[in-house]
Tab-separated table of C-alpha atoms in Angstrom:
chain	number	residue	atom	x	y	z
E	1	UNK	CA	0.000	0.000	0.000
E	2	UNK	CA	2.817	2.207	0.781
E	3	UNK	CA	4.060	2.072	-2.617
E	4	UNK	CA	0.581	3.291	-4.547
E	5	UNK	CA	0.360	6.685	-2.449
E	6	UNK	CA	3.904	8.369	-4.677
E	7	UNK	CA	1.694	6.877	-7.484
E	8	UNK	CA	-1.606	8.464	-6.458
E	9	UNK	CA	-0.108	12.168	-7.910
E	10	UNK	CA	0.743	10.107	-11.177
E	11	UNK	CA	-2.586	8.716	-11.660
E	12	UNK	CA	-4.871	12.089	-10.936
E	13	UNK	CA	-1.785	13.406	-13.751
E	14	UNK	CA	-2.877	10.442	-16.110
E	15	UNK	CA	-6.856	10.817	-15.668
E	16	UNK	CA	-6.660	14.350	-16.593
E	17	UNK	CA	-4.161	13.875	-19.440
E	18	UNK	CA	-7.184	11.619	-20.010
E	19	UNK	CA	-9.544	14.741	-20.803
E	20	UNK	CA	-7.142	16.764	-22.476
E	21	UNK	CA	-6.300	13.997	-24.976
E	22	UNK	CA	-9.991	13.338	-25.984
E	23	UNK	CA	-9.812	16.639	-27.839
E	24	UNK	CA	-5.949	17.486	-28.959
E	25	UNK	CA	-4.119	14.068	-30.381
E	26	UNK	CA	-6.604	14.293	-33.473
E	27	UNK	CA	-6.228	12.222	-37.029
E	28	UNK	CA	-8.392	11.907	-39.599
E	29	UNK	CA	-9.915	7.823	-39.103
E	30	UNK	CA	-9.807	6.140	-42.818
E	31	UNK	CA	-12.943	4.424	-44.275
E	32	UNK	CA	-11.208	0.918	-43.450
E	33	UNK	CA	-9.847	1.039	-39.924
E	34	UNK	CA	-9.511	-2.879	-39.512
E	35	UNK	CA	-5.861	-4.369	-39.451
E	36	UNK	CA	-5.132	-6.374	-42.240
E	37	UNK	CA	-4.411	-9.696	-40.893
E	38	UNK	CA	-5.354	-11.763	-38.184
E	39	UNK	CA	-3.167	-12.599	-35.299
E	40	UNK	CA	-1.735	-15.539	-33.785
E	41	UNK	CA	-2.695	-16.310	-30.004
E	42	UNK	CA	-0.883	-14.602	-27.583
E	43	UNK	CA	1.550	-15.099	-25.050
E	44	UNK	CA	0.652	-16.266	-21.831
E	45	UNK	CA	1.307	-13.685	-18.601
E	46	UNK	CA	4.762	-15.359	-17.223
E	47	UNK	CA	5.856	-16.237	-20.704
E	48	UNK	CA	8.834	-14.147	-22.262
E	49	UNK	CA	7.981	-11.397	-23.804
E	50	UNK	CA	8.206	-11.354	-27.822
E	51	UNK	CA	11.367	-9.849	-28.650
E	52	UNK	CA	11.164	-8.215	-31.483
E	53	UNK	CA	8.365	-5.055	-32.004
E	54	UNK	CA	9.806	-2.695	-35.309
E	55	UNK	CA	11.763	-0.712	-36.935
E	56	UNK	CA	11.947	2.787	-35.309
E	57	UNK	CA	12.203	6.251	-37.283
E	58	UNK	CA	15.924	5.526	-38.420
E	59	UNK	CA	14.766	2.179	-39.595
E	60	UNK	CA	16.271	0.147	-36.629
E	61	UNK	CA	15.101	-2.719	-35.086
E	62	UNK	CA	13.618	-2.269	-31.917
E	63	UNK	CA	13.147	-5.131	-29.271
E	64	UNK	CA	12.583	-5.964	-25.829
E	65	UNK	CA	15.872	-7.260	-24.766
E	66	UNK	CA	17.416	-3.654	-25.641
E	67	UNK	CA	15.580	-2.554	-22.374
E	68	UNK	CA	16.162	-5.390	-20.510
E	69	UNK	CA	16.288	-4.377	-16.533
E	70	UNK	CA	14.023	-1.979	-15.953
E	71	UNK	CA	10.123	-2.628	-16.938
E	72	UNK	CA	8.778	-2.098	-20.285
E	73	UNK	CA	4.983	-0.535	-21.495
E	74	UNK	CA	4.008	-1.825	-25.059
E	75	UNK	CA	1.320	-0.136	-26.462
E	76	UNK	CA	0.012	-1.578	-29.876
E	77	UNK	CA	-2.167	1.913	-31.635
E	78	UNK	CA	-3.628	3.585	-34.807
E	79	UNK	CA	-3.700	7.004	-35.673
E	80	UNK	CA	-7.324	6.256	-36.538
E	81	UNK	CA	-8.262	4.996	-33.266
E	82	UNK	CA	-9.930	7.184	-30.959
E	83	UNK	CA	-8.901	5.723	-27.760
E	84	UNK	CA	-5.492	4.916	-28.561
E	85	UNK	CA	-5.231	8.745	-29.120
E	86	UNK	CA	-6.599	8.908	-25.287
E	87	UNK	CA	-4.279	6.524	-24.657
E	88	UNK	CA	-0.847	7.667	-25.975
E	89	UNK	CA	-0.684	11.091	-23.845
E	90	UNK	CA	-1.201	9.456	-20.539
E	91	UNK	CA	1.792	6.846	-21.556
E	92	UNK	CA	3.685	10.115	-22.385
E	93	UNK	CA	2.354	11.473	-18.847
E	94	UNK	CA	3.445	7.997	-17.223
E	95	UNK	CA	6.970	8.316	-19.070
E	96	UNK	CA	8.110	11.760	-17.963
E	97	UNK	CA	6.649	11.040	-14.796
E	98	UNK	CA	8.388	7.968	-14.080
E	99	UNK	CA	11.719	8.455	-16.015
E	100	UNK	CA	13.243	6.558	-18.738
E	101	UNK	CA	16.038	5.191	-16.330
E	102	UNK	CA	12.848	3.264	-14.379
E	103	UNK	CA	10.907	2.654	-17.322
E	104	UNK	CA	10.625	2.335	-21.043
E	105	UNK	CA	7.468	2.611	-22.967
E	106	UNK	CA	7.304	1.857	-26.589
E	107	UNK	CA	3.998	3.054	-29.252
E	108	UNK	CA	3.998	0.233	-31.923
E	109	UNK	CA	1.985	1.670	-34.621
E	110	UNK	CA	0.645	-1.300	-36.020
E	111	UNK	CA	-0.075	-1.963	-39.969
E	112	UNK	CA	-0.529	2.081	-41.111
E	113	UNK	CA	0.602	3.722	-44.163
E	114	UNK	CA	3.589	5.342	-43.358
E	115	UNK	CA	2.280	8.386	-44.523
E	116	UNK	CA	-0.327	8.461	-41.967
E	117	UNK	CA	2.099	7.420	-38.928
E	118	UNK	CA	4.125	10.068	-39.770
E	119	UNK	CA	1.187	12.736	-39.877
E	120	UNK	CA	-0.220	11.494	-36.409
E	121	UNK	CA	3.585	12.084	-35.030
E	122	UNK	CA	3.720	15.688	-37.122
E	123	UNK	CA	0.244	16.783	-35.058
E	124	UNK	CA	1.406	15.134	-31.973
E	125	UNK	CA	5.194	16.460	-31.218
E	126	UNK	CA	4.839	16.427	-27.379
E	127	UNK	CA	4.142	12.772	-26.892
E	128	UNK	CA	7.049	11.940	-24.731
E	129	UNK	CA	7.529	8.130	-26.342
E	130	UNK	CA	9.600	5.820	-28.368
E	131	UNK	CA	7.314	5.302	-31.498
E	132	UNK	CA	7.703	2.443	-34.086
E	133	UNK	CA	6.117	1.132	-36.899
E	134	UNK	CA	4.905	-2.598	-37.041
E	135	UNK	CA	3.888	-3.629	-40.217
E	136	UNK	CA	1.726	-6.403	-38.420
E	137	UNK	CA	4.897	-9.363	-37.746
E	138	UNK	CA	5.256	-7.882	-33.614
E	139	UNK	CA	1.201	-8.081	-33.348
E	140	UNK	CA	0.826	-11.305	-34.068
E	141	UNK	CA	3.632	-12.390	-31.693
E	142	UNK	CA	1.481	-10.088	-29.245
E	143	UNK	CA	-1.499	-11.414	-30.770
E	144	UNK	CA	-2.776	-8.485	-31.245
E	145	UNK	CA	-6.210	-8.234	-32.962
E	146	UNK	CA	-7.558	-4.856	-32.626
E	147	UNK	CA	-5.932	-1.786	-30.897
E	148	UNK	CA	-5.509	-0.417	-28.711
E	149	UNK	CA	-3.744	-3.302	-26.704
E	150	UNK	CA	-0.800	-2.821	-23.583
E	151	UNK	CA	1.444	-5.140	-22.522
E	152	UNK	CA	3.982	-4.814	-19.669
E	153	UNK	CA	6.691	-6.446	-19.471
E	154	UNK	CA	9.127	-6.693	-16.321
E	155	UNK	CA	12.698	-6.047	-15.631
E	156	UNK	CA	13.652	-10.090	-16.461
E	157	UNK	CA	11.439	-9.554	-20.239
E	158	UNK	CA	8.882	-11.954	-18.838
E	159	UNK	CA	4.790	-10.416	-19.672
E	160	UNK	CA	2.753	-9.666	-16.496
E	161	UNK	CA	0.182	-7.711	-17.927
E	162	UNK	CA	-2.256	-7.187	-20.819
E	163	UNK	CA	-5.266	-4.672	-21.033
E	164	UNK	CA	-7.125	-4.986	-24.400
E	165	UNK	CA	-8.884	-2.508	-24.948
E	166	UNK	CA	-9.631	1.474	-23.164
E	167	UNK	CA	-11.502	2.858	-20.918
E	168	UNK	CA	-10.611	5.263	-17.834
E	169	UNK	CA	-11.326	2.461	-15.392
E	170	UNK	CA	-8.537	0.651	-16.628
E	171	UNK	CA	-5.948	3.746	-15.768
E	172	UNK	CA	-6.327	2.685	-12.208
E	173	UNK	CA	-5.946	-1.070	-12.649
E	174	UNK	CA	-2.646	-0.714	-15.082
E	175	UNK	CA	-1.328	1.910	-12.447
E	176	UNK	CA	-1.589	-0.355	-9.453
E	177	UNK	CA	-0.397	-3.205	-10.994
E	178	UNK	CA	2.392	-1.094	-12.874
E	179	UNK	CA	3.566	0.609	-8.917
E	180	UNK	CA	5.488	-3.108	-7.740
E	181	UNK	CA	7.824	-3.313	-10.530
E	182	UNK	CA	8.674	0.451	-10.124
E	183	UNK	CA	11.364	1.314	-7.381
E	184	UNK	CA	9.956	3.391	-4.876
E	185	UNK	CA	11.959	6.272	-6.259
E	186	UNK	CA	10.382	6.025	-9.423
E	187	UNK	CA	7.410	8.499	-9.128
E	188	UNK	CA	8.754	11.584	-9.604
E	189	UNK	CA	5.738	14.995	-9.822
E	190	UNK	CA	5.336	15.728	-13.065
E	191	UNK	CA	7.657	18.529	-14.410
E	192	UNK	CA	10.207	17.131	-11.599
């Protein structure tokens, strides 16, 4: 219990990024906003994490392993989906909050045109997150279906959580189960 309270600042900071993302991380949602192919079953909580999850800007391959230590926050999204653009700001919120040298969370922008990935990151230059493209091979490792989906993985690469799906309800859930693989330290105020 002692560890939530450093966390309770971060998650009032998270449900109001909440409200201020419903109006400014906007994209234009194409006719067809269905991934293109199905996904593969996925991983069991306890199991290794997939390794591998895109290329990032530069084109580099980007995997779990790289970040191995410290616990990572994989967020599957589409430009086109309106709660993955809820989403994204409080994972930036959660990032600055906690620091990159406590945490890593990745955006895998599954299956979009590039064109359209690169828009959403144009409009959205404050979002405080390593984003990569997925072209659909790191979803269905994930099995990954629809977006938005979040997996975290902790410091030994092993997956101990998965949220399909958003809501705010869920903010609360991912944050207390998030707090025990943080060091106390970890939750720093916003800004701080």
């Amino acid at each position: 219990m002692r560890r939530l309270r450093p966390l309770a600042g971060l998650l009032v900071a998270l449900a109001c990024a909440g409200v201020y993302a419903s109006t400014s991380a906007q994209t234009p949602a194409p006719a067809a906003a269905q991934p293109a192919r199905a996904a593969s079953a996925a991983p069991a909580l306890g199991d290794p994490a997939p390794d591998f999850l895109g290329l990032d800007r530069s084109g580099r391959p980007v995997k779990v392993s790289d970040y191995r230590g410290k616990p990572v926050v994989i967020s599957f999204w589409a430009g086109w989906c309106a709660p993955c653009r809820r989403e994204l700001p409080m994972l930036s919120t959660l990032q600055r909050s906690v620091g990159r040298e406590h945490l890593q969370v990745i955006a895998v922008n599954l299956n979009e045109p590039r064109h359209d990935y690169e828009e959403f990151l144009r409009l959205n230059p404050d979002l405080d997150l390593d984003f990569i493209r997925d072209p659909g091979s790191a979803a269905r490792y994930y099995g990954v279906r629809t977006v938005p989906n979040l997996f975290v993985v902790d410091r030994d690469g092993k997956l101990v959580q998965a949220h399909r799906g958003y809501s705010p309800e869920k903010i609360e859930q991912f944050v207390r189960e998030l707090a025990p693989l943080l060091p106390p330290r970890a939750a720093r105020k916003p800004g701080g």
